[in-house]
Short mmCIF file of C-alpha atoms in Angstrom, two decimals:
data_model
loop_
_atom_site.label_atom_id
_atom_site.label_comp_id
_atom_site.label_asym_id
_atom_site.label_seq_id
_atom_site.Cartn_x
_atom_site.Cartn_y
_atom_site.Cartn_z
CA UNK A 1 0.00 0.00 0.00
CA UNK A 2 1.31 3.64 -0.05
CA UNK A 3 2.21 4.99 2.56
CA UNK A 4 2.48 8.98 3.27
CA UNK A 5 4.83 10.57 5.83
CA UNK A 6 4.74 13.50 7.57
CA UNK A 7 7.82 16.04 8.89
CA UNK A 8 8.88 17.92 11.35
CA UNK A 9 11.56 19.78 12.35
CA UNK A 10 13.29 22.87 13.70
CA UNK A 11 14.85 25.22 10.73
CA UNK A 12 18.03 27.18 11.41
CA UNK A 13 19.46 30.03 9.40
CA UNK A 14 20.23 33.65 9.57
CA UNK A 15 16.96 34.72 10.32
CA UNK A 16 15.50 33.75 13.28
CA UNK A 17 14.70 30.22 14.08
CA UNK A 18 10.90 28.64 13.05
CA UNK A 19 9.38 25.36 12.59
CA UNK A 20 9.49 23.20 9.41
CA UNK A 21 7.27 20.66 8.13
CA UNK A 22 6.52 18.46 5.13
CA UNK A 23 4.93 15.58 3.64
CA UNK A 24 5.38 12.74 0.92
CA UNK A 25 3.35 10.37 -0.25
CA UNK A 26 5.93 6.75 -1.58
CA UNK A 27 4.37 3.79 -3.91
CA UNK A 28 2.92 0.60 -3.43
CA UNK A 29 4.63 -2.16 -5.06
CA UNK A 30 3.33 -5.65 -5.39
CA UNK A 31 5.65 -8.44 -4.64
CA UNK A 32 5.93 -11.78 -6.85
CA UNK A 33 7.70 -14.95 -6.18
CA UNK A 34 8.29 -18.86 -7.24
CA UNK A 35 10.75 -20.96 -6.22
CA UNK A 36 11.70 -24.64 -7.37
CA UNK A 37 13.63 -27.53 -5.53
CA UNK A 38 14.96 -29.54 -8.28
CA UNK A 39 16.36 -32.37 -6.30
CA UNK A 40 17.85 -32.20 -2.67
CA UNK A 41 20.59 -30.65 -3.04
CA UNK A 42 19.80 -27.68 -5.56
CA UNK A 43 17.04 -25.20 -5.75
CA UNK A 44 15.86 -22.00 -7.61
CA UNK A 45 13.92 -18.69 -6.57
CA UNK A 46 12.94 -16.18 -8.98
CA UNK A 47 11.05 -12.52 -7.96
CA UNK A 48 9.46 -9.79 -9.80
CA UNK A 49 8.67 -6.41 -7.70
CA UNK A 50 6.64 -3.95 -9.58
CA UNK A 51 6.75 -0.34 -7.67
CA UNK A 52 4.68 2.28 -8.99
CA UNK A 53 6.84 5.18 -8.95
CA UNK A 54 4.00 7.01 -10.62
CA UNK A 55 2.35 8.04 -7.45
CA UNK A 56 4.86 9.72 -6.11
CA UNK A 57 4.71 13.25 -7.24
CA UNK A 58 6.48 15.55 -5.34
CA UNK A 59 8.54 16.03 -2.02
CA UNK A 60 6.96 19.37 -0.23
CA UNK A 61 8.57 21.53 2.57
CA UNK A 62 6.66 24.23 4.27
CA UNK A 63 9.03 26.50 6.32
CA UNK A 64 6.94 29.08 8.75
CA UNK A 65 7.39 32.56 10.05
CA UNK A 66 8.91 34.66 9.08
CA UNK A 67 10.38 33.22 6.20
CA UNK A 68 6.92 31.85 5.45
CA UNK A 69 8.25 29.79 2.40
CA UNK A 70 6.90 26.07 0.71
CA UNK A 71 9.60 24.61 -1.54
CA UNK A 72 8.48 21.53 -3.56
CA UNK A 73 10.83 19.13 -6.01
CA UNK A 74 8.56 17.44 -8.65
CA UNK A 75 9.25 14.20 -9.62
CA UNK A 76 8.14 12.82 -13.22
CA UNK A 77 9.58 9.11 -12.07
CA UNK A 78 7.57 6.00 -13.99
CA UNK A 79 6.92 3.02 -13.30
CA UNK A 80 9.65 0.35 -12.40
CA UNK A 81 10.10 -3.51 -12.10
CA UNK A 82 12.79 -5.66 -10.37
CA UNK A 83 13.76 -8.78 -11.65
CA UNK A 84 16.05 -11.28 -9.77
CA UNK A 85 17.37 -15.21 -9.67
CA UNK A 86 18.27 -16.87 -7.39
CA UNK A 87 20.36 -20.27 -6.87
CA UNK A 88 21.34 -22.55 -4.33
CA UNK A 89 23.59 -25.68 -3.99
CA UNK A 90 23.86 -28.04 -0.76
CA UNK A 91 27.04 -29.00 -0.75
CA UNK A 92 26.49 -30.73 2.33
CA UNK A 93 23.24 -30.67 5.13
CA UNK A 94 25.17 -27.98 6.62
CA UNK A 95 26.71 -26.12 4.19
CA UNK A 96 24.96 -24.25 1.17
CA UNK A 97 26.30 -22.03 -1.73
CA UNK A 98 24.02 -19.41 -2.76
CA UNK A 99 24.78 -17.03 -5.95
CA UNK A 100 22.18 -14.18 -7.19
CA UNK A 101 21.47 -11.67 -9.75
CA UNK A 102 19.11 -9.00 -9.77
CA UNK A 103 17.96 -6.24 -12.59
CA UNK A 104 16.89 -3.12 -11.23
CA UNK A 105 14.59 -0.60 -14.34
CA UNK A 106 15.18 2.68 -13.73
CA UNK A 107 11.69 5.13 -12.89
CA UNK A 108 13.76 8.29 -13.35
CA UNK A 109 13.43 10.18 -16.75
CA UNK A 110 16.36 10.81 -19.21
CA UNK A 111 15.84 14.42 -19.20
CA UNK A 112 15.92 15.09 -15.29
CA UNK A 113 16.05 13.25 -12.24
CA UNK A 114 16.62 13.71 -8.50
CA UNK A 115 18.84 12.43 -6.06
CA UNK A 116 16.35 10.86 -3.61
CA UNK A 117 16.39 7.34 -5.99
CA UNK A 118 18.61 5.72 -8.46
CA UNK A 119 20.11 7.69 -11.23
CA UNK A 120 19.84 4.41 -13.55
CA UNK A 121 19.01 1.04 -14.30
CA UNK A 122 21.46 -1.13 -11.44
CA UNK A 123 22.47 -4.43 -12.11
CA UNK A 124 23.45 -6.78 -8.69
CA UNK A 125 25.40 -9.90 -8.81
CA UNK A 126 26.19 -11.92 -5.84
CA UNK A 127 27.83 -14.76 -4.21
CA UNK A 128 27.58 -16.50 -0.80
CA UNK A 129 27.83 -19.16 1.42
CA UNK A 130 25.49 -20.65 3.96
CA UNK A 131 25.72 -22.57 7.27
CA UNK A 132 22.87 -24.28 9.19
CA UNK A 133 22.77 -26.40 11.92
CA UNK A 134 20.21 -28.06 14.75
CA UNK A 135 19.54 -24.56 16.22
CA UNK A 136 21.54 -21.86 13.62
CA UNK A 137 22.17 -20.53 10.23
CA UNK A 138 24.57 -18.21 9.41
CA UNK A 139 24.60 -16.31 5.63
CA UNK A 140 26.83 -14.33 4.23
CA UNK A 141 26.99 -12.51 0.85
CA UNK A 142 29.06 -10.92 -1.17
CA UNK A 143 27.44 -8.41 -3.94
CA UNK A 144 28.59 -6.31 -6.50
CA UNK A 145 26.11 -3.56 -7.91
CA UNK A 146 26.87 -1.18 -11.28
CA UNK A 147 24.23 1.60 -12.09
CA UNK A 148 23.34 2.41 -15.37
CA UNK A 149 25.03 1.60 -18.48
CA UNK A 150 28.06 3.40 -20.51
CA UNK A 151 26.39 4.32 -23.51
CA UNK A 152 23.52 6.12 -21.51
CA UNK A 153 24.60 6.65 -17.91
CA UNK A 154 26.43 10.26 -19.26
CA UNK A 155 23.02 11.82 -20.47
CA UNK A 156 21.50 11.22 -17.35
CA UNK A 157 21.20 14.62 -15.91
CA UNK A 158 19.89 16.19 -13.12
CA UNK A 159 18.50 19.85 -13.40
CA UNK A 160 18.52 22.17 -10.49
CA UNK A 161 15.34 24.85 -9.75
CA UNK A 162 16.06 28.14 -12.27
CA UNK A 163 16.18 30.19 -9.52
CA UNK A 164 19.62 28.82 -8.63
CA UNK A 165 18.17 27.91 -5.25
CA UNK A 166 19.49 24.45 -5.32
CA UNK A 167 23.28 26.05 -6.03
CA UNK A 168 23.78 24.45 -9.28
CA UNK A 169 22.02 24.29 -12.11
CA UNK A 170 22.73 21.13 -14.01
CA UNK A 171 24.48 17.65 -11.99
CA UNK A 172 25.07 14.77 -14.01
CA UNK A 173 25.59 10.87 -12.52
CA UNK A 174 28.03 8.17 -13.68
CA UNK A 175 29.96 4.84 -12.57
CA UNK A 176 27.67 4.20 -9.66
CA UNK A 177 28.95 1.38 -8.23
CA UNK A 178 28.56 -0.33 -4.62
CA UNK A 179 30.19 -3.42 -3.12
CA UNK A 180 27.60 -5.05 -0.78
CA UNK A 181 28.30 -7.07 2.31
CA UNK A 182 25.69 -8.69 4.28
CA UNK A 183 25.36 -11.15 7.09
CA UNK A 184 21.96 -12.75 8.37
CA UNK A 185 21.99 -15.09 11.41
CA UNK A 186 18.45 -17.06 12.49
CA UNK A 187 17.76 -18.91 15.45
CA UNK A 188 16.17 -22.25 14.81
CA UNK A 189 13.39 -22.83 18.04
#
């Protein structure tokens, strides 16, 4: 379901201090999944996650006396789904190999952007290794994530307000990448 959010804080600056306060409305998604057990030993998930990007409009900011100011960013973000695989091989009861990819479509349009989401498509591989015993399992993962692509990554742009009020006026995003580390431990009752 979406959700909406409300802020607020104190606002600081030259002039004396006042209250600020916002709200933002983020998507639903809807959540798909099938997984397969071939034999014993190895076994497949796949997911789709559609997000609806859509709905969420704008980010608005209402700053009170005496500045007395509302400053909105519009979004024009579309629609996105994320694809992933996953596979897994028992090597043994008690240990597992796991390795994953994921395809992340990017909502944000070629001529603009923001930098509250990704500037691009991402792409996620990873690699792990599993332990489980009587009363534990212990995962951990390696992952590897590249945004975007080299032929289009460079015209992704971001454009700032034309008042200058953002203090630029045009930002542009490339080589996103991120090395991912996780660990996830559950207790067996």
């Amino acid at each position: 379901s979406r959700m909406k959010h409300n802020m607020n804080a104190d606002f600081y600056s030259n002039l004396p201090s006042t209250k600020a306060w916002g709200e933002v409305m983020l998507p639903d998604s809807y959540h798909f999944g099938y997984s397969h057990r071939f034999d014993k030993k190895n076994r497949v998930e796949l997911s789709a996650i559609r997000t609806n990007w859509s709905n969420f409009k704008q980010l608005t900011l209402h700053i009170g006396s005496p500045i007395n100011k509302e400053a909105f960013t519009a979004h024009n973000w579309k629609d996105t789904w994320r694809l992933a695989i996953g596979y897994e091989h028992k090597f043994s009861p008690k240990y597992t190999g796991m390795l994953g990819f994921a395809f992340d479509q990017s909502g944000i349009p070629v001529d603009g952007g923001g930098f509250l989401g990704p500037s691009g498509t991402r792409k996620t591989y990873s690699i792990g290794m599993k332990y489980t015993d009587k009363w534990h399992t212990i995962a951990f993962t390696l992952g590897w994530q590249v945004e975007g692509n080299h032929n289009w990554i460079g015209q992704n742009k971001i454009n700032g307000y034309p008042s200058g009020t953002d203090g630029f006026v045009t930002a542009r995003m490339h080589d996103s990448i991120a090395k991912i580390f996780s660990i996830g431990y559950t207790y067996h009752f």
